[in-house]
Coordinates of C-alpha atoms and ligand atoms in Angstrom, one line a residue:
M26 CA 73.8 123.2 24.6
T27 CA 77.3 124.8 24.9
A28 CA 80.2 124.1 27.3
A29 CA 79.2 127.3 29.2
Q30 CA 75.6 126.2 29.4
P31 CA 75.6 122.4 29.6
F32 CA 72.0 122.4 30.9
G33 CA 70.6 124.2 27.9
P34 CA 69.8 127.9 27.2
K35 CA 68.1 128.4 30.6
G36 CA 71.0 126.9 32.5
W37 CA 70.6 124.7 35.5
T38 CA 67.4 125.2 37.4
P39 CA 65.8 123.4 40.3
E40 CA 63.5 121.7 37.9
Q41 CA 66.4 119.4 37.1
L42 CA 66.7 118.2 40.7
D43 CA 65.9 114.6 41.2
N44 CA 64.2 113.1 44.3
L45 CA 66.8 113.5 47.1
T46 CA 65.2 111.3 49.8
D47 CA 68.1 109.3 51.5
Q48 CA 70.6 112.1 50.6
T49 CA 72.2 114.2 53.4
Y50 CA 73.7 117.6 52.9
V51 CA 75.7 119.6 55.4
I52 CA 75.8 123.4 54.9
T53 CA 77.4 126.3 56.6
G54 CA 75.8 129.6 57.2
A55 CA 72.3 128.4 56.3
N56 CA 70.1 130.6 58.5
A57 CA 70.0 133.4 55.9
G58 CA 70.7 134.3 52.2
T59 CA 71.7 131.7 49.7
G60 CA 72.4 129.1 52.4
F61 CA 68.8 129.3 53.6
Q62 CA 67.5 129.1 50.0
A63 CA 69.8 126.1 49.2
T64 CA 68.4 124.4 52.3
R65 CA 64.9 125.1 51.0
L66 CA 65.6 123.6 47.6
L67 CA 67.2 120.5 49.1
L68 CA 64.4 120.0 51.5
S69 CA 61.8 120.4 48.7
K70 CA 63.1 117.2 47.2
G71 CA 63.1 115.3 50.5
A72 CA 66.8 115.5 51.5
S73 CA 68.1 115.7 55.0
V74 CA 69.9 118.9 55.7
V75 CA 72.2 119.7 58.6
M76 CA 72.8 123.5 59.0
M77 CA 76.0 124.6 60.7
N78 CA 75.2 128.1 62.0
R79 CA 76.7 130.6 64.5
N80 CA 73.5 132.4 65.6
V81 CA 71.2 130.4 67.8
Q82 CA 68.1 132.6 67.5
K83 CA 68.4 133.1 63.8
S84 CA 68.8 129.3 63.4
A85 CA 65.6 128.7 65.5
D86 CA 63.7 131.1 63.3
A87 CA 65.1 129.4 60.2
I88 CA 64.1 126.0 61.4
K89 CA 60.6 127.3 62.3
A90 CA 60.1 128.8 58.8
L91 CA 61.4 125.6 57.1
K92 CA 59.1 123.4 59.2
Q93 CA 56.2 125.7 58.4
E94 CA 56.9 125.4 54.7
F95 CA 57.8 121.7 54.5
G96 CA 56.0 120.2 57.5
S97 CA 57.0 119.2 61.0
N98 CA 58.7 116.1 59.6
A99 CA 61.1 118.1 57.4
K100 CA 64.5 116.5 57.9
V101 CA 66.4 119.7 59.0
T102 CA 68.6 120.1 62.0
V103 CA 71.0 122.7 63.2
M104 CA 74.4 122.6 64.8
R105 CA 76.0 125.6 66.4
M106 CA 79.4 126.5 64.8
D107 CA 81.3 129.8 64.6
L108 CA 83.7 129.7 61.7
A109 CA 85.6 132.5 63.4
Q110 CA 86.6 130.1 66.2
L111 CA 88.7 127.0 65.4
G112 CA 87.6 125.4 68.7
S113 CA 84.0 125.8 67.7
V114 CA 84.6 124.3 64.3
R115 CA 86.3 121.3 65.9
A116 CA 83.5 120.8 68.4
A117 CA 80.8 121.1 65.7
A118 CA 82.7 118.7 63.4
S119 CA 83.0 116.2 66.2
E120 CA 79.2 116.4 66.8
V121 CA 78.6 115.9 63.1
L122 CA 80.8 112.8 63.1
K123 CA 78.8 111.4 66.0
T124 CA 75.4 112.1 64.6
V125 CA 75.6 112.2 60.7
P126 CA 76.6 108.8 59.3
H127 CA 76.6 109.8 55.7
I128 CA 77.4 113.1 53.9
D129 CA 76.5 113.4 50.2
A130 CA 77.9 117.0 50.1
L131 CA 79.3 119.6 52.4
L132 CA 78.5 123.0 51.1
C133 CA 80.9 125.7 52.3
N134 CA 78.5 128.6 52.0
G135 CA 78.9 130.8 55.1
A136 CA 80.9 134.0 54.9
I137 CA 81.4 137.5 55.9
A138 CA 82.3 140.3 53.5
Q139 CA 83.4 143.9 53.1
I140 CA 84.4 144.3 56.7
A141 CA 85.1 148.1 56.9
K142 CA 87.9 148.0 59.4
Q143 CA 90.5 145.3 60.0
E144 CA 89.2 142.8 62.5
F145 CA 90.6 139.5 63.8
T146 CA 89.1 136.2 64.6
E147 CA 89.7 134.6 68.0
N148 CA 92.7 132.8 66.5
G149 CA 94.3 136.0 65.3
F150 CA 93.5 135.8 61.6
E151 CA 92.2 138.7 59.5
S152 CA 88.5 138.2 60.0
Q153 CA 87.4 137.5 56.4
L154 CA 90.3 135.1 55.8
G155 CA 89.7 133.5 59.1
V156 CA 86.0 132.9 58.7
N157 CA 85.8 132.2 55.0
H158 CA 89.0 130.3 54.4
Y159 CA 90.6 128.9 57.6
G160 CA 87.3 128.0 59.2
H161 CA 86.2 126.0 56.2
F162 CA 89.7 124.5 55.6
L163 CA 89.5 123.0 59.0
L164 CA 85.9 121.9 58.8
C165 CA 86.4 120.2 55.4
G166 CA 89.5 118.4 56.8
L167 CA 87.7 117.2 59.9
L168 CA 84.8 115.8 57.9
F169 CA 86.8 114.6 54.9
Q170 CA 86.9 110.9 56.0
R171 CA 83.2 110.8 56.4
I172 CA 82.6 112.5 53.0
Q173 CA 85.0 110.0 51.5
E174 CA 83.2 107.0 53.0
S175 CA 80.0 108.5 51.6
R176 CA 81.7 109.0 48.1
G177 CA 80.4 112.6 48.6
R178 CA 81.3 116.1 47.5
I179 CA 82.7 119.3 48.8
V180 CA 81.2 122.5 47.3
V181 CA 83.0 125.8 47.8
V182 CA 80.9 128.9 47.4
A183 CA 83.3 131.5 46.0
S184 CA 82.8 134.9 44.5
E185 CA 83.4 136.8 41.3
G186 CA 85.5 138.9 43.7
Y187 CA 88.3 136.4 43.3
K188 CA 89.4 138.4 40.3
M189 CA 88.9 141.8 41.8
G190 CA 91.7 141.8 44.3
L191 CA 95.4 141.0 44.3
K192 CA 94.9 137.9 42.1
T193 CA 97.3 136.0 44.4
I194 CA 97.8 135.3 48.0
Q195 CA 99.7 137.9 50.1
F196 CA 101.9 135.5 51.9
D197 CA 104.2 138.2 53.4
D198 CA 101.2 139.9 55.1
M199 CA 98.2 137.5 55.4
N200 CA 96.5 139.8 57.9
W201 CA 96.8 142.9 55.7
N202 CA 98.5 144.9 58.4
R203 CA 100.1 147.0 55.7
N204 CA 97.3 147.6 53.3
Y205 CA 94.0 146.6 54.8
H206 CA 91.2 147.2 52.3
P207 CA 87.6 145.8 52.9
N208 CA 87.0 144.6 49.4
K209 CA 90.5 143.5 48.4
T210 CA 90.7 141.5 51.6
Y211 CA 87.4 139.9 51.0
C212 CA 88.5 139.0 47.5
H213 CA 91.7 137.5 48.9
S214 CA 89.7 135.3 51.2
K215 CA 87.5 134.0 48.4
L216 CA 90.5 133.4 46.1
A217 CA 92.0 131.4 49.0
Q218 CA 88.9 129.3 49.3
M219 CA 89.1 128.5 45.5
M220 CA 92.8 127.7 45.7
F221 CA 92.1 125.4 48.6
A222 CA 89.5 123.6 46.5
Y223 CA 91.7 123.2 43.4
E224 CA 94.6 122.0 45.5
L225 CA 92.3 119.5 47.3
Q226 CA 91.3 118.1 43.9
D227 CA 95.0 117.5 43.1
K228 CA 95.5 115.7 46.4
I229 CA 92.4 113.6 46.0
Q230 CA 93.5 112.5 42.6
Q231 CA 97.1 111.7 43.8
A232 CA 95.6 109.6 46.6
N233 CA 93.1 107.9 44.3
K234 CA 90.2 108.9 46.5
E235 CA 86.6 109.4 45.3
V236 CA 85.6 112.8 46.8
E237 CA 84.5 115.4 44.2
V238 CA 85.2 119.0 44.8
Y239 CA 83.3 121.8 43.0
V240 CA 83.7 125.6 43.0
C241 CA 80.8 128.0 42.3
H242 CA 79.7 131.6 42.8
P243 CA 76.2 133.0 43.4
G244 CA 76.4 136.0 41.1
A245 CA 75.1 139.2 42.6
S246 CA 72.3 138.1 45.0
N247 CA 70.1 140.1 47.3
T248 CA 71.1 138.7 50.6
S249 CA 72.2 140.0 54.0
L250 CA 75.9 139.7 53.1
I251 CA 76.5 143.5 53.1
R252 CA 75.6 144.5 56.6
D253 CA 76.5 146.9 59.4
S254 CA 80.2 145.9 59.4
A255 CA 80.5 147.2 55.8
S256 CA 81.3 150.9 55.2
L257 CA 78.4 153.3 54.6
A258 CA 79.6 153.8 51.0
T259 CA 79.5 150.0 50.3
R260 CA 76.0 149.7 51.9
V261 CA 74.7 152.6 49.8
T262 CA 76.2 151.3 46.6
W263 CA 74.8 147.8 47.3
S264 CA 71.3 149.1 48.1
L265 CA 71.4 151.1 44.8
M266 CA 72.4 148.0 42.9
V267 CA 69.5 146.1 44.4
K268 CA 67.0 149.0 43.7
M269 CA 68.2 149.1 40.1
G270 CA 67.5 145.4 39.8
L271 CA 71.1 144.4 39.3
A272 CA 71.0 141.7 42.1
Q273 CA 69.0 138.6 41.6
T274 CA 67.0 136.8 44.3
A275 CA 68.8 134.9 47.0
E276 CA 67.0 131.8 45.7
K277 CA 68.5 132.1 42.3
G278 CA 71.9 132.8 44.0
A279 CA 71.5 129.3 45.6
Y280 CA 71.2 127.5 42.3
P281 CA 74.9 127.1 41.6
E282 CA 75.7 125.5 45.0
V283 CA 72.7 123.2 44.8
M284 CA 73.7 122.2 41.3
C285 CA 77.3 121.5 42.4
A286 CA 76.0 119.4 45.3
T287 CA 73.6 117.3 43.2
A288 CA 74.1 117.4 39.4
Q289 CA 76.0 114.8 37.4
H290 CA 78.5 115.3 34.6
L291 CA 80.1 118.5 36.0
N292 CA 83.8 119.4 35.6
Q293 CA 85.8 119.7 38.7
R294 CA 88.6 121.9 37.4
A295 CA 86.0 124.5 36.7
Y296 CA 84.0 127.4 38.1
Y297 CA 80.2 127.5 38.0
G298 CA 77.7 130.2 38.4
P299 CA 75.4 132.6 36.5
T300 CA 76.7 133.3 33.1
G301 CA 74.8 136.5 32.1
R302 CA 76.0 140.0 32.0
M303 CA 79.1 140.4 34.2
N304 CA 78.1 137.0 35.7
F305 CA 75.7 138.9 38.0
G306 CA 72.7 136.7 37.0
G307 CA 71.5 134.7 34.0
P308 CA 71.6 131.0 33.2
V309 CA 73.7 128.9 35.6
G310 CA 76.6 127.2 33.8
Q311 CA 80.3 127.1 33.6
C312 CA 82.1 130.5 33.9
R313 CA 85.6 131.4 32.7
L314 CA 88.2 130.4 35.3
E315 CA 91.2 132.8 35.4
P316 CA 94.5 130.9 35.3
F317 CA 95.9 132.7 38.4
A318 CA 93.4 130.8 40.5
L319 CA 95.3 127.6 39.5
D320 CA 98.9 128.8 40.1
K321 CA 100.3 125.6 41.5
Q322 CA 103.1 127.2 43.5
V323 CA 100.6 129.4 45.3
L324 CA 98.2 126.5 45.8
T325 CA 100.8 124.3 47.4
K326 CA 102.2 127.1 49.6
L327 CA 98.7 128.2 50.8
W328 CA 97.9 124.6 51.7
A329 CA 101.0 124.2 53.8
L330 CA 100.4 127.6 55.5
S331 CA 96.7 126.7 56.2
E332 CA 97.7 123.4 57.8
K333 CA 100.2 125.3 60.0
E334 CA 97.8 128.1 61.0
T335 CA 94.9 125.8 61.8
G336 CA 97.1 123.3 63.5
F337 CA 95.5 120.6 61.4
S338 CA 97.2 118.0 59.1
W339 CA 94.8 116.7 56.5
P340 CA 94.3 113.0 56.3
I341 CA 95.3 112.9 52.7
Ligands
NAP2 N1 75.2 137.8 47.9 C1 76.1 138.0 46.9 O1 75.9 138.8 46.0 C2 77.4 137.2 46.9 C3 78.3 137.4 45.9 C4 79.4 136.7 45.8 C5 79.6 135.6 46.7 N2 78.7 135.4 47.7 C6 79.0 134.3 48.7 O2 77.8 133.6 48.9 C7 77.8 132.9 50.1 C8 76.6 133.2 50.9 O3 76.5 134.5 51.3 P1 75.1 135.3 51.3 O4 75.2 136.3 50.2 O5 73.9 134.4 51.3 O6 75.2 136.2 52.6 P2 74.4 136.1 54.0 O7 72.9 136.3 53.7 O8 75.1 137.1 54.9 O9 74.6 134.7 54.5 C9 75.9 134.3 55.1 C10 75.7 133.3 56.1 O10 77.0 133.0 56.7 C11 76.9 133.0 58.1 N3 78.1 133.3 58.8 C12 78.8 134.5 58.8 N4 79.8 134.4 59.6 C13 79.8 133.2 60.2 C14 80.6 132.5 61.1 N5 81.6 133.1 61.7 N6 80.3 131.2 61.4 C15 79.3 130.6 60.9 N7 78.4 131.2 60.0 C16 78.7 132.5 59.6 C17 75.8 134.0 58.4 O11 75.3 133.8 59.7 P3 74.7 135.1 60.5 O12 73.3 135.3 60.0 O13 74.8 134.6 61.9 O14 75.6 136.2 60.2 C18 74.8 133.7 57.3 O15 74.0 132.6 57.6 C19 79.1 133.5 50.8 O16 80.1 132.5 50.7 C20 79.4 134.7 50.0 O17 80.8 135.0 50.1 C21 77.6 136.2 47.8

């Protein structure tokens, strides 16, 4: 075993999951891709899973498929939430607080990526930053007290893209009016999610709270992330990568987030995911974390800006 592969040469696999009866997981964007697969893995061990999804029909289809696989008593429910609308996030969080008494982990999985042309969320944020970062920033804040009472975890699903963009936060043009670029803007949003997580760890430590916060990435996984909103060139490149076998299955892509939600003895100031060639696939373990993701000045400034933009002051 090495520091990079604390779970042995094969890395973490679902064989290492314990029985999860009595555990409750809340996950965003779970009707497809790695979120759906993470839900499957958690249900397979008897957990309760609350999916927070935006699409009613896709959610109904997902629930149907899950109940077919795990039986009609499978403990899976869905709540409608659109991360692109802060009002929807508030309403969904309030429903969770009414109906879910215990949260062992909140998995921030849902995302959009590679949006070809600059778009905005209902609240006027560049769409990838708005959905991926601001939506989750608010959701985590609204559910924090419940997670804390549960001595639970927050898992942020990031991306290797965090090191393929500007490598910092573009505070003077958060909406990328000057230089919109589908990939760099996606990378910016994923770096923002990571910086949120590392700053939250600091705040939790300062406040002597017991919530654990983990950051992971799914490698390159064959999901529906690259869709019509991506440029033709991006879609063609991605489908070639898939054909060449460079993308692993969506199920394998779910391993890091399920591991971060359940495994013991993980490091928080870390970054987990596949550790094989270019971190596309391979054994799940600890990956190198680039120092710019921990730039304290940027972490603090992003937190303050996120509170202002979402109109939400964290209870910590
Ligand atoms: N696949 C990869 O190679 C890869 C690489 C690096 C990082 N990631 C990360 O992995 C995570 C999972 O992505 P995936 O690859 O599984 O993609 P996916 O198949 O497209 O799944 C994304 C999920 O997010 C949901 N979602 C999108 N916008 C939303 C919104 N406004 N409100 C609520 N839910 C929303 C989608 O719902 P709809 O079905 O309604 O659109 C879907 O359920 C993401 O955080 C992504 O950034 C993926």
